[in-house]
Coordinates of C-alpha atoms and ligand atoms in Angstrom, one line a residue:
X457 CA -40.3 71.9 13.1
X458 CA -38.9 74.5 15.4
X459 CA -39.9 72.6 18.5
X460 CA -42.8 74.8 19.6
X461 CA -46.1 73.1 19.7
X462 CA -48.8 75.3 18.1
X463 CA -50.5 75.5 21.5
X464 CA -47.5 76.9 23.1
X465 CA -46.8 79.8 20.9
X466 CA -49.0 81.5 18.3
X467 CA -46.5 82.5 15.7
X468 CA -48.9 84.8 14.0
X469 CA -49.1 86.9 17.1
X470 CA -47.8 90.4 16.7
X471 CA -44.4 91.1 18.3
X472 CA -45.9 93.4 20.9
X473 CA -48.5 90.9 22.0
X474 CA -46.3 89.0 24.4
X475 CA -48.8 86.9 26.4
X476 CA -50.0 83.6 25.1
X477 CA -52.2 81.0 26.8
X478 CA -51.2 77.3 26.6
X479 CA -54.3 75.5 25.4
X480 CA -53.5 72.3 27.1
X481 CA -53.2 73.6 30.6
X482 CA -54.8 77.0 30.7
X483 CA -51.6 78.3 32.3
X484 CA -50.4 81.7 31.1
X485 CA -47.0 81.5 29.4
X486 CA -45.3 84.8 28.8
X487 CA -43.4 84.6 25.5
X488 CA -40.6 87.1 25.3
X489 CA -39.1 87.9 21.9
X490 CA -35.5 88.6 21.0
X491 CA -33.0 88.1 18.2
X492 CA -32.1 84.4 17.5
X493 CA -28.4 83.9 17.5
X494 CA -27.6 80.2 17.9
X495 CA -30.4 77.7 17.1
X496 CA -31.6 75.0 19.4
X497 CA -34.2 74.6 22.1
X498 CA -33.6 74.2 25.9
X499 CA -35.8 74.1 29.0
X500 CA -34.3 74.7 32.4
X501 CA -34.3 77.1 35.4
X502 CA -32.8 80.6 35.1
X503 CA -29.5 81.5 36.7
X504 CA -28.2 85.1 36.8
X505 CA -24.7 86.5 37.3
X506 CA -23.9 88.0 40.6
X507 CA -23.8 91.8 40.4
X508 CA -21.3 94.1 42.1
X509 CA -23.2 95.7 45.1
X510 CA -24.1 99.3 44.4
X511 CA -21.2 101.5 45.3
X512 CA -21.6 105.1 45.9
X513 CA -18.7 106.7 44.0
X514 CA -20.1 110.2 43.9
X515 CA -19.7 111.3 47.5
X516 CA -16.4 109.9 48.6
X517 CA -14.0 112.7 49.7
X518 CA -10.9 113.5 47.7
X519 CA -7.7 111.8 48.8
X520 CA -5.1 114.0 50.5
X521 CA -2.2 115.0 48.3
X522 CA 0.3 113.0 50.3
X523 CA -1.7 109.8 49.9
X524 CA -2.3 110.0 46.2
X525 CA 0.7 108.1 45.1
X526 CA -0.2 105.2 47.4
X527 CA -3.8 105.3 46.1
X528 CA -2.4 105.1 42.5
X529 CA -0.3 102.0 43.5
X530 CA -3.4 100.4 45.1
X531 CA -5.2 100.9 41.8
X532 CA -2.3 99.5 39.7
X533 CA -2.1 96.4 41.9
X534 CA -5.9 95.8 41.6
X535 CA -5.9 96.1 37.8
X536 CA -2.8 93.8 37.6
X537 CA -4.5 91.2 39.8
X538 CA -7.6 91.3 37.7
X539 CA -5.5 90.9 34.5
X540 CA -3.5 88.0 36.0
X541 CA -6.6 86.2 37.0
X542 CA -8.1 86.6 33.5
X543 CA -4.9 85.4 31.9
X544 CA -4.8 82.3 34.1
X545 CA -8.4 81.5 33.1
X546 CA -7.4 82.0 29.5
X547 CA -4.7 79.4 30.0
X548 CA -7.2 76.9 31.2
X549 CA -9.8 77.6 28.5
X550 CA -9.5 76.6 24.8
X551 CA -10.4 78.1 21.4
X552 CA -12.4 81.3 21.2
X553 CA -13.0 81.1 24.9
X554 CA -9.3 81.4 25.6
X555 CA -8.9 84.2 23.1
X556 CA -11.8 86.2 24.6
X557 CA -10.3 85.8 28.1
X558 CA -6.9 86.8 26.9
X559 CA -8.3 89.8 25.1
X560 CA -10.2 90.9 28.2
X561 CA -7.0 90.5 30.2
X562 CA -5.2 92.8 27.8
X563 CA -8.0 95.3 28.0
X564 CA -7.6 95.3 31.8
X565 CA -4.0 96.4 31.2
X566 CA -4.8 98.8 28.4
X567 CA -2.6 102.0 28.7
X568 CA -5.3 104.4 27.7
X569 CA -7.8 103.6 30.5
X570 CA -5.1 102.9 33.1
X571 CA -3.6 106.3 32.2
X572 CA -7.0 108.0 32.4
X573 CA -7.7 106.4 35.8
X574 CA -4.2 107.3 37.2
X575 CA -4.7 110.9 36.1
X576 CA -8.0 111.1 38.0
X577 CA -6.2 109.7 41.1
X578 CA -3.4 112.2 40.8
X579 CA -6.1 114.9 40.7
X580 CA -7.5 113.6 44.0
X581 CA -10.2 111.1 43.2
X582 CA -10.2 107.9 45.3
X583 CA -9.4 104.8 43.2
X584 CA -12.9 103.5 43.0
X585 CA -14.3 106.8 41.8
X586 CA -11.4 107.2 39.4
X587 CA -12.0 103.7 37.9
X588 CA -15.7 104.4 37.5
X589 CA -15.2 107.8 35.9
X590 CA -12.5 106.6 33.5
X591 CA -14.5 103.7 32.3
X592 CA -17.6 105.9 31.9
X593 CA -15.4 108.2 29.7
X594 CA -14.4 105.2 27.4
X595 CA -17.9 103.8 27.4
X596 CA -19.2 107.1 26.1
X597 CA -16.6 107.1 23.4
X598 CA -17.2 103.5 22.3
X599 CA -20.9 104.0 22.3
X600 CA -20.7 107.0 20.1
X601 CA -18.5 105.0 17.7
X602 CA -21.2 102.4 17.5
X603 CA -21.1 98.9 15.9
X604 CA -18.3 96.6 17.0
X605 CA -16.8 99.2 19.3
X606 CA -20.1 99.7 21.1
X607 CA -20.3 95.9 21.8
X608 CA -17.0 96.2 23.6
X609 CA -18.6 98.4 26.2
X610 CA -19.7 95.3 28.1
X611 CA -16.1 94.1 28.3
X612 CA -15.0 97.5 29.8
X613 CA -17.8 97.5 32.4
X614 CA -16.8 94.0 33.3
X615 CA -13.3 95.1 34.0
X616 CA -14.5 98.1 36.0
X617 CA -16.6 95.8 38.2
X618 CA -13.8 93.4 38.8
X619 CA -11.2 96.1 39.6
X620 CA -13.7 97.8 42.0
X621 CA -14.5 94.5 43.7
X622 CA -10.7 94.0 44.1
X623 CA -10.2 97.5 45.5
X624 CA -13.1 96.9 47.9
X625 CA -12.0 93.4 49.0
X626 CA -15.3 92.0 47.6
X627 CA -15.7 88.6 45.9
X628 CA -15.2 88.8 42.1
X629 CA -18.6 89.4 40.4
X630 CA -19.7 86.8 37.8
X631 CA -21.7 83.7 36.9
X632 CA -22.6 81.3 39.7
X633 CA -21.7 77.6 39.1
X634 CA -25.1 75.9 38.9
X635 CA -25.5 72.4 40.4
X636 CA -28.1 71.4 37.7
X637 CA -28.5 72.3 33.9
X638 CA -29.5 75.9 33.8
X639 CA -30.2 78.8 31.5
X640 CA -28.0 81.8 32.0
X641 CA -30.0 85.1 31.7
X642 CA -28.4 88.5 32.0
X643 CA -28.6 92.1 30.9
X644 CA -25.5 91.3 28.9
X645 CA -22.7 88.9 29.5
X646 CA -19.1 89.8 30.0
X647 CA -16.7 87.8 28.0
X648 CA -14.8 86.7 31.1
X649 CA -18.1 85.2 32.4
X650 CA -19.2 83.4 29.2
X651 CA -15.7 82.1 28.3
X652 CA -15.5 79.8 31.3
X653 CA -19.0 78.3 30.9
X654 CA -19.5 74.5 31.0
X655 CA -22.1 73.7 28.3
X656 CA -23.4 70.7 30.2
X657 CA -24.4 73.0 33.1
X658 CA -25.2 76.2 31.2
X659 CA -27.4 74.8 28.4
X660 CA -28.6 78.1 26.9
X661 CA -28.1 81.9 27.0
X662 CA -30.4 84.8 26.8
X663 CA -29.6 88.5 27.2
X664 CA -31.5 91.8 27.3
X665 CA -28.8 93.6 25.4
X666 CA -26.2 92.5 22.8
X667 CA -26.2 92.0 19.1
X668 CA -25.5 89.1 16.8
X669 CA -21.8 89.9 17.0
X670 CA -21.5 90.4 20.8
X671 CA -19.2 88.2 22.8
X672 CA -22.3 86.4 24.2
X673 CA -23.1 85.4 20.6
X674 CA -19.6 84.4 19.7
X675 CA -19.2 82.2 22.8
X676 CA -22.6 80.6 22.5
X677 CA -21.8 79.6 18.9
X678 CA -18.5 78.1 20.1
X679 CA -20.2 76.2 22.9
X680 CA -23.0 75.2 20.6
X681 CA -25.7 76.2 23.0
X682 CA -28.9 78.0 22.0
X683 CA -28.7 81.7 22.4
X684 CA -31.2 84.6 22.0
X685 CA -30.0 88.3 22.5
X686 CA -31.9 91.6 22.8
X687 CA -34.8 89.9 24.6
X688 CA -37.4 92.5 25.7
X689 CA -38.7 92.0 29.2
X690 CA -36.0 89.4 30.3
X691 CA -34.8 91.5 33.2
X692 CA -38.1 90.8 35.0
X693 CA -37.6 87.0 34.9
X694 CA -36.2 86.0 38.3
X695 CA -33.5 83.4 39.0
X696 CA -35.0 79.9 39.5
X697 CA -37.9 80.5 37.0
X698 CA -38.2 77.7 34.4
X699 CA -37.9 79.0 30.9
X700 CA -37.9 77.6 27.4
X701 CA -35.3 79.2 25.1
X702 CA -35.7 78.8 21.4
X703 CA -32.6 80.0 19.6
X704 CA -34.2 79.4 16.2
X705 CA -37.3 81.5 16.8
X706 CA -35.6 83.9 19.1
X707 CA -38.1 83.4 22.0
X708 CA -37.9 82.9 25.7
X709 CA -41.1 81.3 27.1
X710 CA -41.4 82.0 30.8
X711 CA -42.9 79.2 33.0
X712 CA -44.2 77.1 30.1
X713 CA -46.2 73.9 30.5
X714 CA -43.5 71.5 31.6
X715 CA -44.7 68.6 29.4
X716 CA -44.9 70.7 26.3
X717 CA -41.5 72.3 27.0
X718 CA -39.8 68.9 27.4
X719 CA -41.5 67.8 24.1
X720 CA -40.2 70.9 22.4
X721 CA -36.6 70.1 23.5
X722 CA -36.9 66.5 22.4
X723 CA -38.3 67.6 19.0
X724 CA -35.4 70.1 18.5
X725 CA -32.9 67.4 19.4
X726 CA -34.6 65.0 16.9
X727 CA -34.3 67.7 14.2
X728 CA -30.7 68.4 15.0
X729 CA -29.8 64.7 14.8
X730 CA -31.6 64.5 11.4
X731 CA -29.7 67.6 10.2
X732 CA -26.4 66.0 11.3
X733 CA -27.1 63.2 8.8
X734 CA -27.4 65.6 5.8
X735 CA -24.4 65.3 3.6
X736 CA -25.4 67.5 0.6
X737 CA -25.4 68.6 -2.1
X738 CA -28.2 71.2 -1.6
X739 CA -31.5 70.3 -3.3
X740 CA -35.2 70.3 -2.6
X741 CA -36.9 66.9 -2.1
X742 CA -37.9 66.9 -5.8
X743 CA -34.3 67.6 -6.9
X744 CA -34.2 71.3 -7.6
X745 CA -30.5 72.2 -6.9
X746 CA -29.5 75.1 -4.7
X747 CA -25.9 75.3 -3.7
X748 CA -25.4 75.4 0.1
X749 CA -22.2 77.4 0.8
X750 CA -20.4 78.6 3.9
X751 CA -19.5 82.1 5.1
X752 CA -15.9 82.3 6.4
X753 CA -13.5 84.9 7.6
X754 CA -10.1 83.3 7.3
X755 CA -8.2 80.1 6.4
X756 CA -9.0 78.4 9.7
X757 CA -12.8 79.0 9.3
X758 CA -12.6 77.8 5.7
X759 CA -10.9 74.6 6.8
X760 CA -13.5 73.9 9.4
X761 CA -16.3 74.7 6.9
X762 CA -14.7 72.1 4.6
X763 CA -15.6 69.5 7.2
X764 CA -19.3 70.3 6.7
X765 CA -21.2 69.4 3.5
X766 CA -20.8 73.1 2.3
X767 CA -20.2 73.0 -1.5
X768 CA -18.0 76.1 -1.4
X769 CA -17.6 79.5 0.1
X770 CA -20.4 82.0 -0.7
X771 CA -18.9 84.9 1.4
X772 CA -15.3 85.4 2.5
X773 CA -15.4 88.5 4.7
X774 CA -11.8 89.7 4.0
X775 CA -12.0 92.8 6.3
X776 CA -12.3 90.5 9.3
X777 CA -8.7 89.3 8.6
X778 CA -7.4 92.8 9.2
X779 CA -9.4 94.3 12.2
X780 CA -6.3 94.6 14.3
X781 CA -3.9 95.5 11.5
X782 CA -2.4 99.0 11.7
X783 CA -1.0 99.4 8.2
X784 CA -2.2 98.1 4.8
X785 CA -1.0 94.5 4.4
X786 CA 1.2 94.0 1.3
X787 CA -0.1 92.3 -1.8
X788 CA 2.0 89.2 -0.9
X789 CA 0.7 89.2 2.7
X790 CA -2.9 89.4 1.5
X791 CA -2.4 86.8 -1.2
X792 CA -1.1 84.3 1.4
X793 CA -4.2 84.8 3.5
X794 CA -6.6 84.5 0.5
X795 CA -4.7 81.4 -0.8
X796 CA -5.5 79.6 2.5
X797 CA -9.2 79.9 1.8
X798 CA -8.8 79.0 -1.9
X799 CA -6.7 76.0 -0.9
X800 CA -9.3 74.8 1.7
X801 CA -11.9 74.7 -1.0
X802 CA -9.7 73.7 -3.9
X803 CA -11.8 72.9 -7.0
X804 CA -14.9 74.5 -5.4
X805 CA -16.6 77.8 -5.7
X806 CA -15.1 80.6 -3.5
X807 CA -16.6 84.1 -3.5
X808 CA -14.2 86.7 -2.0
X809 CA -15.7 90.0 -0.9
X810 CA -13.4 93.0 -1.1
X811 CA -12.9 95.0 2.1
X812 CA -16.1 96.0 3.7
X813 CA -14.4 98.5 5.9
X814 CA -16.1 101.3 7.8
X815 CA -19.2 101.6 10.1
X816 CA -19.1 98.6 12.5
X817 CA -15.9 97.3 11.0
X818 CA -13.4 100.1 11.0
X819 CA -10.0 99.3 9.6
X820 CA -7.1 101.4 10.8
X821 CA -5.4 101.5 7.5
X822 CA -8.5 102.3 5.5
X823 CA -8.9 105.9 6.6
X824 CA -12.3 107.4 6.4
X825 CA -13.7 110.7 7.5
X826 CA -15.2 111.3 11.0
X827 CA -18.9 110.8 10.5
X828 CA -22.0 111.4 12.5
X829 CA -23.7 108.4 10.9
X830 CA -21.1 105.9 9.8
X831 CA -23.6 103.2 8.7
X832 CA -24.8 105.8 6.0
X833 CA -21.2 107.0 5.4
X834 CA -18.0 106.0 3.7
X835 CA -18.1 102.2 4.0
X836 CA -17.7 99.2 1.7
X837 CA -16.8 100.1 -1.9
X838 CA -17.0 103.8 -0.9
X839 CA -13.8 103.5 1.0
X840 CA -11.9 102.9 -2.2
X841 CA -12.4 106.5 -3.3
X842 CA -10.5 108.1 -0.4
X843 CA -7.8 105.4 -0.3
X844 CA -6.3 105.2 -3.7
X845 CA -4.8 101.8 -4.5
X846 CA -6.4 99.9 -1.7
X847 CA -9.0 98.1 -3.9
X848 CA -6.5 97.6 -6.7
X849 CA -3.9 96.0 -4.3
X850 CA -6.5 93.7 -3.0
X851 CA -7.6 92.6 -6.4
X852 CA -4.0 92.1 -7.3
X853 CA -3.6 89.9 -4.2
X854 CA -6.7 87.9 -5.1
X855 CA -5.5 87.4 -8.6
X856 CA -2.1 86.2 -7.2
X857 CA -3.8 83.8 -4.8
X858 CA -5.8 82.5 -7.8
X859 CA -2.7 81.8 -9.7
X860 CA -0.8 80.2 -6.9
X861 CA -3.6 77.9 -5.9
X862 CA -5.1 77.2 -9.3
X863 CA -8.6 78.0 -7.8
X864 CA -10.3 80.9 -9.7
X865 CA -12.5 82.8 -7.2
X866 CA -15.4 85.1 -7.9
X867 CA -15.0 88.6 -6.4
X868 CA -17.7 90.9 -5.2
X869 CA -17.9 94.4 -3.9
X870 CA -19.9 95.4 -0.8
X871 CA -22.3 98.3 -0.5
X872 CA -22.8 98.9 -4.2
X873 CA -25.5 101.6 -4.7
X874 CA -25.3 102.4 -8.4
X875 CA -24.8 100.6 -11.7
X876 CA -21.8 102.9 -12.4
X877 CA -20.1 101.7 -9.2
X878 CA -20.7 98.1 -10.3
X879 CA -19.4 98.9 -13.8
X880 CA -16.1 100.4 -12.4
X881 CA -15.6 97.5 -10.0
X882 CA -16.2 95.0 -12.8
X883 CA -13.7 96.6 -15.1
X884 CA -11.0 96.4 -12.4
X885 CA -11.8 92.8 -11.6
X886 CA -11.9 91.7 -15.3
X887 CA -8.6 93.5 -16.0
X888 CA -7.1 90.9 -13.6
X889 CA -8.9 87.9 -15.0
X890 CA -11.4 87.7 -12.1
X891 CA -15.1 87.1 -12.3
X892 CA -16.9 90.1 -10.9
X893 CA -20.1 90.4 -8.9
X894 CA -21.6 92.7 -6.4
X895 CA -23.5 92.5 -3.2
X896 CA -27.1 93.8 -3.0
X897 CA -27.3 95.4 0.4
X898 CA -28.8 98.8 -0.5
X899 CA -32.4 99.1 -1.7
X900 CA -31.2 101.3 -4.6
X901 CA -29.2 98.3 -5.9
X902 CA -32.1 95.9 -5.6
X903 CA -34.4 98.3 -7.5
X904 CA -31.9 98.6 -10.3
X905 CA -30.5 95.0 -10.2
X906 CA -31.2 94.4 -13.8
X907 CA -29.1 97.4 -14.8
X908 CA -26.3 96.3 -12.5
X909 CA -26.3 92.9 -14.1
X910 CA -25.4 94.5 -17.4
X911 CA -21.9 94.9 -15.9
X912 CA -21.4 91.9 -13.5
X913 CA -21.7 88.2 -13.7
X914 CA -23.5 87.5 -10.4
X915 CA -25.3 89.1 -7.4
X916 CA -25.1 88.1 -3.8
X917 CA -27.8 89.5 -1.5
X918 CA -26.6 90.7 1.9
X919 CA -29.9 90.6 3.8
X920 CA -28.3 92.0 7.0
X921 CA -27.6 95.3 5.5
X922 CA -30.5 95.2 3.1
X923 CA -32.8 94.9 6.1
X924 CA -31.0 97.7 7.9
X925 CA -31.3 100.1 4.9
X926 CA -34.8 99.1 3.8
X927 CA -36.3 99.4 7.2
X928 CA -34.1 102.5 8.2
X929 CA -33.2 100.6 11.4
X930 CA -29.7 100.2 12.8
X931 CA -28.9 96.5 12.6
X932 CA -27.0 96.7 16.0
X933 CA -30.0 98.2 17.8
X934 CA -31.7 95.8 20.3
X935 CA -34.7 98.0 20.3
X936 CA -35.2 97.8 16.6
X937 CA -34.5 94.1 16.2
X938 CA -38.0 93.3 14.9
X939 CA -37.6 95.9 12.1
X940 CA -34.2 94.5 11.0
X941 CA -35.7 90.9 11.0
X942 CA -35.0 89.6 7.5
X943 CA -38.5 88.2 7.5
X944 CA -39.8 91.7 7.0
X945 CA -42.0 91.5 3.9
X946 CA -40.5 94.7 2.4
X947 CA -37.0 93.2 2.6
X948 CA -38.3 90.0 1.1
X949 CA -40.0 91.9 -1.7
X950 CA -36.6 93.5 -2.6
X951 CA -35.0 90.0 -2.5
X952 CA -37.7 88.7 -4.9
X953 CA -37.1 91.7 -7.2
X954 CA -33.4 91.1 -7.3
X955 CA -33.8 87.4 -8.0
X956 CA -36.2 88.2 -10.9
X957 CA -33.5 90.4 -12.4
X958 CA -31.1 87.4 -12.2
X959 CA -33.6 85.1 -13.9
X960 CA -34.3 87.7 -16.6
X961 CA -30.6 87.9 -17.5
X962 CA -29.7 84.3 -16.8
X963 CA -27.2 85.2 -14.1
X964 CA -26.8 83.6 -10.6
X965 CA -28.2 85.4 -7.6
X966 CA -27.3 84.0 -4.1
X967 CA -28.0 85.1 -0.5
X968 CA -25.2 85.4 1.9
X969 CA -26.8 87.4 4.8
X970 CA -28.1 85.7 8.0
X971 CA -31.4 85.0 6.2
X972 CA -29.7 82.1 4.4
X973 CA -28.9 80.5 7.8
X974 CA -32.5 80.2 8.8
X975 CA -33.7 76.8 7.4
X976 CA -37.3 78.0 6.9
X977 CA -36.3 81.3 5.3
X978 CA -33.8 79.5 3.1
X979 CA -36.7 77.5 1.7
X980 CA -38.6 80.8 1.0
X981 CA -35.5 82.2 -0.7
X982 CA -35.4 79.0 -2.8
X983 CA -39.0 79.7 -3.8
X984 CA -38.0 83.1 -5.0
X985 CA -35.4 81.4 -7.2
X986 CA -32.0 82.1 -5.5
X987 CA -29.3 79.9 -6.9
X988 CA -27.2 79.6 -3.7
X989 CA -27.5 80.0 0.0
X990 CA -24.4 80.9 2.1
X991 CA -24.5 80.6 5.8
X992 CA -22.2 80.2 8.9
X993 CA -20.7 76.7 8.9
X994 CA -22.8 75.7 12.0
X995 CA -26.0 76.4 10.0
X996 CA -25.1 74.6 6.8
X997 CA -26.6 71.2 7.7
X998 CA -29.8 72.6 9.2
X999 CA -30.4 74.5 6.0
X1000 CA -29.6 71.6 3.7
X1001 CA -31.6 69.1 5.7
X1002 CA -34.7 71.3 5.7
X1003 CA -34.4 72.0 2.0
X1004 CA -34.3 68.3 1.3
X1005 CA -37.6 67.8 3.0
X1006 CA -39.7 70.2 0.9
X1007 CA -40.6 70.5 -2.8
X1008 CA -39.9 73.4 -5.0
X1009 CA -43.6 73.9 -5.3
X1010 CA -43.9 74.3 -1.6
X1011 CA -41.0 76.7 -1.6
X1012 CA -42.7 78.8 -4.3
X1013 CA -46.0 78.7 -2.4
X1014 CA -44.3 79.9 0.8
X1015 CA -42.5 82.7 -1.2
X1016 CA -45.9 83.9 -2.5
X1017 CA -47.4 83.7 0.9
X1018 CA -44.7 85.8 2.7
X1019 CA -45.0 88.6 0.3
X1020 CA -48.7 89.0 1.1
X1021 CA -48.2 89.5 4.9
X1022 CA -48.1 92.6 7.0
X1023 CA -45.1 92.0 9.3
X1024 CA -42.2 89.7 10.0
X1025 CA -44.0 87.5 12.5
X1026 CA -46.9 87.0 10.0
X1027 CA -44.4 86.2 7.2
X1028 CA -42.7 83.5 9.3
X1029 CA -46.1 82.0 10.3
X1030 CA -47.2 82.0 6.7
X1031 CA -44.1 80.2 5.6
X1032 CA -44.4 77.7 8.5
X1033 CA -48.0 76.9 7.5
X1034 CA -46.8 75.9 4.0
X1035 CA -43.4 74.3 4.8
X1036 CA -44.2 72.6 8.1
Ligands
PEP2579 C1 -25.0 91.4 4.8 O1 -25.1 92.7 5.0 O2 -26.0 90.7 4.8 C2 -23.7 90.8 4.7 C3 -23.6 89.5 4.4 O3 -22.6 91.6 5.0 P1 -22.1 91.9 6.5 O4 -23.0 91.1 7.5 O5 -20.7 91.5 6.6 O6 -22.3 93.4 6.6
MG2580 MG1 -23.3 93.9 4.7

């Protein structure tokens, strides 16, 4: 169903075994593996963005004191020109593309790095060296902060290259405009490059770096073109090489058999057309109901999710509403935001998650200590301890939104590790008339799910973090992407254990991590017995349509099969063999 013929790629092959033979032609096809971000299959020649020619910044002599002011002005003018160009492009683009370009333009005029560069120029550095040095300084800082901040490193480097090109009188670096449909491959893509893309000419994206929340991923989702990030070996694929990108499997097949590749694209399009017809509600072919819900981050996302067959919201990531907010929003301000989502899904289930601040989603108003290892630090529910009142205010706001809209949401806490944490959270939620649940993202919580269910009314499994913590592998690391794959049998064993606890206590257990967005894995989760699947709006129809094609018995057989495998690729292959 994923568009690959079995001859083209042997799914049971281990991750490291990258070379496959196409049976039909005896041609060798190299299959590169990465992290799937946007589903779909495309076949086309590779294009690559133009790079800034190597510039030796190390040996340039210092600028004479008398000329430093002029050098500083030259730099300011170059940075302003780059920002103006980006703003103009933002004006011509729409939606997320426009926002990304505008944000990059703002970064080009950011006081902190402009100031750092000006200081270097005042100390004698020529403008080009000063720009490179100042950006390196911020890149280091962002990289150490990790998570979302680390993903902004690409934006900074992009600005550096544009400003240096301007200073040197060179053409602006960036993506060439192809004259035929092409697949854009790059180490990473700068937002200013991806934001202006024409999806009829750039039909898929693949990058060596980047995570599922990188700008490349965000823009690919908006353009609706298949995308795979963190692809090992992609840098060796030259421009002009035909490749087959599978954004569902997370593979890039280099120089595949043309006939098989075109067939794979046609098959993927057929599946997408079929999925587009699915109108819910979620159920297997033999009528076993599983609610298919949407993940949202604000009112606008909820309103667009409402246009899909999603039966409700399974995860409202409230922290994403406040990433740029300096001070804690008042209860009234929060209530207005939450009410938008409850209104969009009036009369339907909405699960609101309390702030999952910290680690890759730092909130300025939710202070937490400086930590060497923020993913294992004060994040999620743990933030409440050091920020008295924060959780209580949020629950007050949710209760107020429930009253004003007449839609009673469920509330859940992120990063719960103990039954006592669950108990304390549940008491606070119940005091306000709210239905409490918790996320299962930490192996400790999965292991003791039954004890946690003594206190709360439902569980929602966050497979993104559950994979990270089970496999001891950073979810943002491109190098460890195979370990953080939710198909890892150890992760699935913990999911199965959690679902069994729900069945034993008669309480609902859903999945709201990325695992629920993978149609094949969604069937496996159904086989374990989950009661709901919550995924990005764009994935809702694919999940519902696949579920409607298989029986509960098939789902159960696939669930048994994956637990008996030795790695993620084998688990996927075992499920594919049962579910087709
Ligand atoms: C998860 O961890 O699976 C999850 C849904 O939470 P987030 O991705 O926001 O950390
Ligand atoms: Mg999480």
